mmCIF file of C-alpha atoms in Angstrom:
data_model
loop_
_atom_site.group_PDB
_atom_site.id
_atom_site.type_symbol
_atom_site.label_atom_id
_atom_site.label_comp_id
_atom_site.label_asym_id
_atom_site.label_seq_id
_atom_site.Cartn_x
_atom_site.Cartn_y
_atom_site.Cartn_z
ATOM 1 C CA UNK N 1 0.000 0.000 0.000
ATOM 2 C CA UNK N 2 1.257 3.480 -0.799
ATOM 3 C CA UNK N 3 2.154 5.865 1.996
ATOM 4 C CA UNK N 4 2.434 9.614 2.400
ATOM 5 C CA UNK N 5 5.857 11.228 2.579
ATOM 6 C CA UNK N 6 6.628 13.172 5.729
ATOM 7 C CA UNK N 7 6.629 16.390 3.670
ATOM 8 C CA UNK N 8 3.168 15.629 2.255
ATOM 9 C CA UNK N 9 1.824 14.798 5.713
ATOM 10 C CA UNK N 10 3.198 18.055 7.135
ATOM 11 C CA UNK N 11 1.775 20.184 4.326
ATOM 12 C CA UNK N 12 -1.651 18.529 4.360
ATOM 13 C CA UNK N 13 -1.719 18.609 8.157
ATOM 14 C CA UNK N 14 -1.086 22.367 8.171
ATOM 15 C CA UNK N 15 -3.501 23.179 5.348
ATOM 16 C CA UNK N 16 -6.687 24.878 6.496
ATOM 17 C CA UNK N 17 -8.786 23.324 3.754
ATOM 18 C CA UNK N 18 -8.532 20.486 1.273
ATOM 19 C CA UNK N 19 -9.960 20.429 -2.232
ATOM 20 C CA UNK N 20 -11.414 16.978 -2.924
ATOM 21 C CA UNK N 21 -12.299 15.795 -6.408
ATOM 22 C CA UNK N 22 -13.872 12.366 -6.672
ATOM 23 C CA UNK N 23 -14.219 10.379 -9.869
ATOM 24 C CA UNK N 24 -17.466 9.319 -11.451
ATOM 25 C CA UNK N 25 -18.004 5.682 -12.365
ATOM 26 C CA UNK N 26 -16.821 6.463 -15.896
ATOM 27 C CA UNK N 27 -13.593 7.958 -14.509
ATOM 28 C CA UNK N 28 -14.361 11.618 -15.207
ATOM 29 C CA UNK N 29 -13.747 14.050 -12.350
ATOM 30 C CA UNK N 30 -16.538 15.671 -10.390
ATOM 31 C CA UNK N 31 -16.486 19.298 -9.334
ATOM 32 C CA UNK N 32 -13.963 19.901 -6.506
ATOM 33 C CA UNK N 33 -15.372 20.354 -3.005
ATOM 34 C CA UNK N 34 -13.668 22.112 -0.093
ATOM 35 C CA UNK N 35 -13.519 20.118 3.148
ATOM 36 C CA UNK N 36 -11.518 19.931 6.330
ATOM 37 C CA UNK N 37 -8.977 17.158 6.756
ATOM 38 C CA UNK N 38 -6.875 16.071 9.696
ATOM 39 C CA UNK N 39 -3.752 14.081 10.208
ATOM 40 C CA UNK N 40 -3.362 11.338 12.785
ATOM 41 C CA UNK N 41 0.165 9.968 12.715
ATOM 42 C CA UNK N 42 0.886 8.807 9.175
ATOM 43 C CA UNK N 43 -2.756 8.925 8.107
ATOM 44 C CA UNK N 44 -5.036 11.611 6.691
ATOM 45 C CA UNK N 45 -8.786 11.606 7.338
ATOM 46 C CA UNK N 46 -11.736 13.658 6.228
ATOM 47 C CA UNK N 47 -15.439 13.649 6.964
ATOM 48 C CA UNK N 48 -18.668 14.639 5.357
ATOM 49 C CA UNK N 49 -20.527 17.246 7.412
ATOM 50 C CA UNK N 50 -23.797 15.793 6.099
ATOM 51 C CA UNK N 51 -22.714 12.240 6.847
ATOM 52 C CA UNK N 52 -23.291 9.511 4.272
ATOM 53 C CA UNK N 53 -25.973 11.611 2.537
ATOM 54 C CA UNK N 54 -23.512 14.354 1.566
ATOM 55 C CA UNK N 55 -23.220 14.668 -2.200
ATOM 56 C CA UNK N 56 -19.419 14.633 -2.338
ATOM 57 C CA UNK N 57 -19.289 11.643 0.023
ATOM 58 C CA UNK N 58 -21.726 9.679 -2.117
ATOM 59 C CA UNK N 59 -19.596 10.572 -5.133
ATOM 60 C CA UNK N 60 -16.458 9.333 -3.393
ATOM 61 C CA UNK N 61 -18.233 6.025 -2.814
ATOM 62 C CA UNK N 62 -18.737 5.447 -6.563
ATOM 63 C CA UNK N 63 -15.125 4.525 -7.380
ATOM 64 C CA UNK N 64 -13.321 5.277 -4.127
ATOM 65 C CA UNK N 65 -10.826 7.248 -6.219
ATOM 66 C CA UNK N 66 -10.096 10.902 -6.649
ATOM 67 C CA UNK N 67 -7.602 13.689 -6.149
ATOM 68 C CA UNK N 68 -6.833 16.099 -3.349
ATOM 69 C CA UNK N 69 -5.101 19.450 -3.275
ATOM 70 C CA UNK N 70 -3.907 20.964 -0.006
ATOM 71 C CA UNK N 71 -0.939 22.974 1.197
ATOM 72 C CA UNK N 72 0.873 22.706 -2.128
ATOM 73 C CA UNK N 73 0.301 18.949 -2.372
ATOM 74 C CA UNK N 74 -1.729 17.581 -5.257
ATOM 75 C CA UNK N 75 -2.175 13.822 -5.180
ATOM 76 C CA UNK N 76 -4.339 11.041 -6.561
ATOM 77 C CA UNK N 77 -5.941 9.179 -3.666
ATOM 78 C CA UNK N 78 -8.059 6.213 -2.778
ATOM 79 C CA UNK N 79 -10.960 6.886 -0.381
ATOM 80 C CA UNK N 80 -11.054 4.101 2.204
ATOM 81 C CA UNK N 81 -13.907 3.759 4.691
ATOM 82 C CA UNK N 82 -12.175 4.348 8.015
ATOM 83 C CA UNK N 83 -12.352 1.821 10.804
ATOM 84 C CA UNK N 84 -14.762 3.276 13.364
ATOM 85 C CA UNK N 85 -12.211 2.582 16.091
ATOM 86 C CA UNK N 86 -10.284 5.663 14.923
ATOM 87 C CA UNK N 87 -13.220 8.043 15.402
ATOM 88 C CA UNK N 88 -12.173 9.279 18.845
ATOM 89 C CA UNK N 89 -8.644 10.010 17.597
ATOM 90 C CA UNK N 90 -10.028 11.747 14.513
ATOM 91 C CA UNK N 91 -12.382 13.787 16.736
ATOM 92 C CA UNK N 92 -9.396 14.875 18.839
ATOM 93 C CA UNK N 93 -7.451 15.833 15.717
ATOM 94 C CA UNK N 94 -10.373 17.953 14.446
ATOM 95 C CA UNK N 95 -10.735 19.647 17.842
ATOM 96 C CA UNK N 96 -7.025 20.451 17.986
ATOM 97 C CA UNK N 97 -6.660 21.685 14.417
ATOM 98 C CA UNK N 98 -9.915 23.648 14.132
ATOM 99 C CA UNK N 99 -10.422 24.751 17.763
ATOM 100 C CA UNK N 100 -10.741 28.404 16.734
ATOM 101 C CA UNK N 101 -14.046 27.542 15.029
ATOM 102 C CA UNK N 102 -16.294 27.425 18.045
ATOM 103 C CA UNK N 103 -19.639 25.757 18.475
ATOM 104 C CA UNK N 104 -21.666 24.587 15.515
ATOM 105 C CA UNK N 105 -18.933 24.944 12.906
ATOM 106 C CA UNK N 106 -16.495 22.603 14.631
ATOM 107 C CA UNK N 107 -19.258 20.399 16.003
ATOM 108 C CA UNK N 108 -20.520 19.762 12.454
ATOM 109 C CA UNK N 109 -17.667 17.279 11.924
ATOM 110 C CA UNK N 110 -18.170 15.643 15.330
ATOM 111 C CA UNK N 111 -21.781 14.463 14.988
ATOM 112 C CA UNK N 112 -22.673 10.761 14.795
ATOM 113 C CA UNK N 113 -23.653 11.259 11.133
ATOM 114 C CA UNK N 114 -20.352 12.894 10.262
ATOM 115 C CA UNK N 115 -18.389 10.311 12.235
ATOM 116 C CA UNK N 116 -20.098 7.574 10.216
ATOM 117 C CA UNK N 117 -18.731 9.193 7.040
ATOM 118 C CA UNK N 118 -15.039 9.213 7.976
ATOM 119 C CA UNK N 119 -12.714 8.432 5.092
ATOM 120 C CA UNK N 120 -9.027 7.648 5.189
ATOM 121 C CA UNK N 121 -7.051 9.036 2.263
ATOM 122 C CA UNK N 122 -4.472 6.683 0.795
ATOM 123 C CA UNK N 123 -2.130 8.088 -1.851
ATOM 124 C CA UNK N 124 -2.036 6.391 -5.248
ATOM 125 C CA UNK N 125 1.017 6.394 -7.452
#
């Protein structure tokens, strides 16, 4: 399985927002969507604010492939459904990285619906 470089992890981890472009079933790219992403160790995670019903999340489920752009990194990725055992760690990473966004904004990625739509990003070569 491919892994992130330490430079990529640092840049993505520091980036405020991530542009996510998923691929349709026929391989054509969808419109990019801006989301928040967090790093936990050597892994990068993102969530759908609207949970599994979010349009971009449903699109990512079509092929589980796409592209991200964040912090000067542009990379083809595979969207992997995250093991729910990582949710508490991902919550903590969101709280730490986005703590300046109080209340409802930060909490939107901490709801049970959003937690159920946690994806791990795996780089593709």
